[in-house]
Amino acid sequence: MKIAVLPGDGIGPEIVAEALKVLDQFRSEGASIETEAGDIGGIAVDRHGDPLPSSTLAFCRKADAILFGSIGGPKYDTLPRELRPERGLLRLRKELDLFANLRPAQVFPELADASSLKPEIVSGLDIMIVRELTGDIYFGEPRGISRNAAGERVGTNTMVYSESEIRRVVHWGFQAARERRKSLCSVDKMNVLETTQLWRDVVNEIAPDYPDVTLTHMLVDNAAMQLVRNPRQFDVIVTGNMFGDILSDEASMLTGSIGMLPSASLNATGQGLYEPIHGSAPDIAGRGIANPLAQILSVSMMFRYSFKRADLADRVDVAVRRVLQQGFRTADIARKGETAAGTAAMGDAVVAALRAQ
Ligand code: NAD
């Protein structure tokens, strides 16, 4: 298992250090894991003048999986656009063609009261959003701000999907559903957008390949509403880049704990980039209080999706549940009056739970 490790900026290095403890534990049990670390984001701008140095890209290409921390910070917000840390991540996703973004939103029973929704609405919630990541209105041409004949400024972006782009991510959606509760909801806006009419047509063409999966369609406005009305109706949601961007943030907030949620971005070969959904949290960086569990759960997703080692993934998931049951809480998930564990103490608790299995 060859893993490129890119800690990045802010709390990234602090939480990646805890994920590496988990890898060390499996290594000590005999798993063959190789890691190589590199720079990306702001730190890469500081050291190499490029948010994605060619040396980093080269070893990421050779790796089976990439363990990514987080990037960005106020220091870099005034840089020219091509030097911004986010550019490094966007380019890496594009270079490796990581088109399928898998984002689970799961409510851990121990944290059900952290949600802004009532516990009876969210308890037991376990959704997987599969979002297309390399197409849609974020990348479509033409784009830009120009002037029309009257001299008024006009902004343009283009929503565009080819059927092959739709097909490959929808297959991921069906496959994820097959491994879960066998229910897939495809989200579009076919009543007004031709691009998403094509999306719906392609989904319907693929559906006969997965007779064991129940397929439904939902318009995106209704999906946004249903996610707060009755989120447990969903198992897997598959959707395009822009709708997925918005819905996955909405779904993650149902769980009430941004520091708990991992994500995977995969290409056709199963190579993947695994990262927490949160950013570099500059407000708490360097204080040793960040929650490392989203990063550790990213390791679980890496074992499951890139290495097909569900056994190791399950062990990580069980260990995380165990430390929550034992009452370990970092500051972001602690209730008023509860003592909070630091980043390293939380990582150590997970490793101890793994050893005890
Ligand atoms: P953020 O996710 O970094 O932080 C939002 C809030 O959540 C903050 O109060 C932060 O302290 C808290 N938080 C986040 N992760 C936490 C954790 N593991 N433990 C405890 N608390 C946690 O979002 P932001 O403040 O909007 O962005 C900060 C920087 O991160 C920006 O430069 C942004 O561009 C970047 N960013 C990077 C990524 C990425 O690396 N993929 C994603 C989103 C934002």
XYZ file of N, CA, C and O and ligand atoms in Angstrom, residues 11 68-73 77 86 89 258-259 275 277-284 290-291 332, ligand 1:
140
model
N -4.223 23.285 10.527
C -4.275 22.090 11.390
C -3.888 20.824 10.622
O -3.760 19.757 11.227
N -4.559 13.337 2.494
C -4.462 14.790 2.368
C -4.987 15.432 3.644
O -6.030 15.025 4.167
N -4.270 16.440 4.156
C -4.730 17.149 5.355
C -5.683 18.260 4.978
O -6.852 18.026 4.665
N -5.191 19.473 4.958
C -6.018 20.609 4.532
C -5.074 21.726 4.097
O -3.901 21.729 4.469
N -5.605 22.653 3.334
C -4.756 23.720 2.817
C -5.427 25.076 2.994
O -6.639 25.157 3.144
N -4.600 26.119 2.938
C -5.122 27.486 2.951
C -4.894 28.195 4.258
O -4.514 27.584 5.259
N -5.141 29.499 4.212
C -4.980 30.325 5.400
C -4.958 31.777 4.983
O -4.698 32.083 3.822
N -4.479 34.556 1.158
C -5.725 34.997 0.514
C -5.535 36.117 -0.500
O -6.395 36.338 -1.347
N -5.729 26.646 -2.809
C -6.820 25.817 -3.371
C -6.504 25.370 -4.797
O -6.952 24.321 -5.238
N -4.872 22.002 -4.894
C -5.783 20.868 -4.732
C -6.622 20.658 -5.992
O -6.786 19.522 -6.460
N -18.239 19.034 12.090
C -17.413 19.109 10.891
C -16.084 18.370 11.075
O -15.504 17.871 10.117
N -15.631 18.263 12.296
C -14.350 17.596 12.571
C -14.422 16.078 12.522
O -13.439 15.391 12.801
N -9.452 12.889 2.429
C -9.250 14.109 3.216
C -10.484 14.389 4.065
O -11.591 13.994 3.718
N -13.517 16.752 5.370
C -14.272 17.729 4.583
C -13.981 19.159 5.029
O -14.278 20.093 4.318
N -13.404 19.316 6.225
C -13.184 20.675 6.717
C -11.915 21.275 6.128
O -11.124 20.598 5.472
N -11.713 22.569 6.395
C -10.528 23.262 5.909
C -9.410 23.268 6.941
O -9.366 22.409 7.833
N -8.523 24.249 6.817
C -7.296 24.254 7.613
C -7.476 24.906 8.982
O -6.521 24.997 9.748
N -8.685 25.363 9.267
C -9.037 25.924 10.589
C -7.947 26.829 11.174
O -7.438 26.560 12.266
N -7.594 27.901 10.488
C -6.501 28.756 10.978
C -6.768 29.316 12.370
O -5.824 29.604 13.112
N -8.064 29.421 12.739
C -8.388 29.983 14.062
C -7.900 29.110 15.213
O -7.726 29.595 16.329
N -7.696 27.811 14.963
C -7.237 26.944 16.064
C -5.892 26.263 15.757
O -5.409 25.458 16.553
N -7.320 20.561 17.637
C -8.159 20.153 16.508
C -8.599 18.697 16.659
O -7.882 17.866 17.222
N -9.761 18.403 16.127
C -10.289 17.040 16.147
C -9.642 16.242 15.000
O -9.818 16.579 13.830
N -14.391 20.628 19.869
C -15.489 20.906 18.928
C -16.708 20.020 19.168
O -17.817 20.386 18.765
P -12.702 25.440 8.153
O -13.361 24.163 7.828
O -11.220 25.452 8.128
O -13.163 25.928 9.604
C -14.521 26.208 9.931
C -14.707 26.136 11.452
O -14.649 24.763 11.869
C -13.594 26.841 12.231
O -14.136 27.455 13.373
C -12.656 25.727 12.626
O -11.915 25.980 13.799
C -13.606 24.550 12.790
N -12.939 23.269 12.465
C -12.640 22.824 11.236
N -12.016 21.633 11.321
C -11.924 21.330 12.631
C -11.375 20.244 13.352
N -10.787 19.180 12.756
N -11.448 20.265 14.707
C -12.042 21.286 15.332
N -12.581 22.357 14.700
C -12.525 22.378 13.365
O -13.291 26.525 7.149
P -12.872 28.049 6.904
O -12.526 28.700 8.207
O -13.934 28.602 6.081
O -11.563 27.973 6.015
C -10.232 28.069 6.530
C -9.245 27.829 5.400
O -9.378 26.499 4.915
C -9.471 28.734 4.189
O -8.216 29.158 3.724
C -10.160 27.844 3.176
O -9.871 28.227 1.840
C -9.513 26.510 3.499
N -10.295 25.326 3.094
C -9.572 24.248 2.669
C -10.223 23.070 2.343
C -9.374 21.897 1.936
O -8.221 21.835 2.286
N -9.922 20.932 1.218
C -11.612 22.971 2.456
C -12.328 24.081 2.928
C -11.655 25.259 3.255
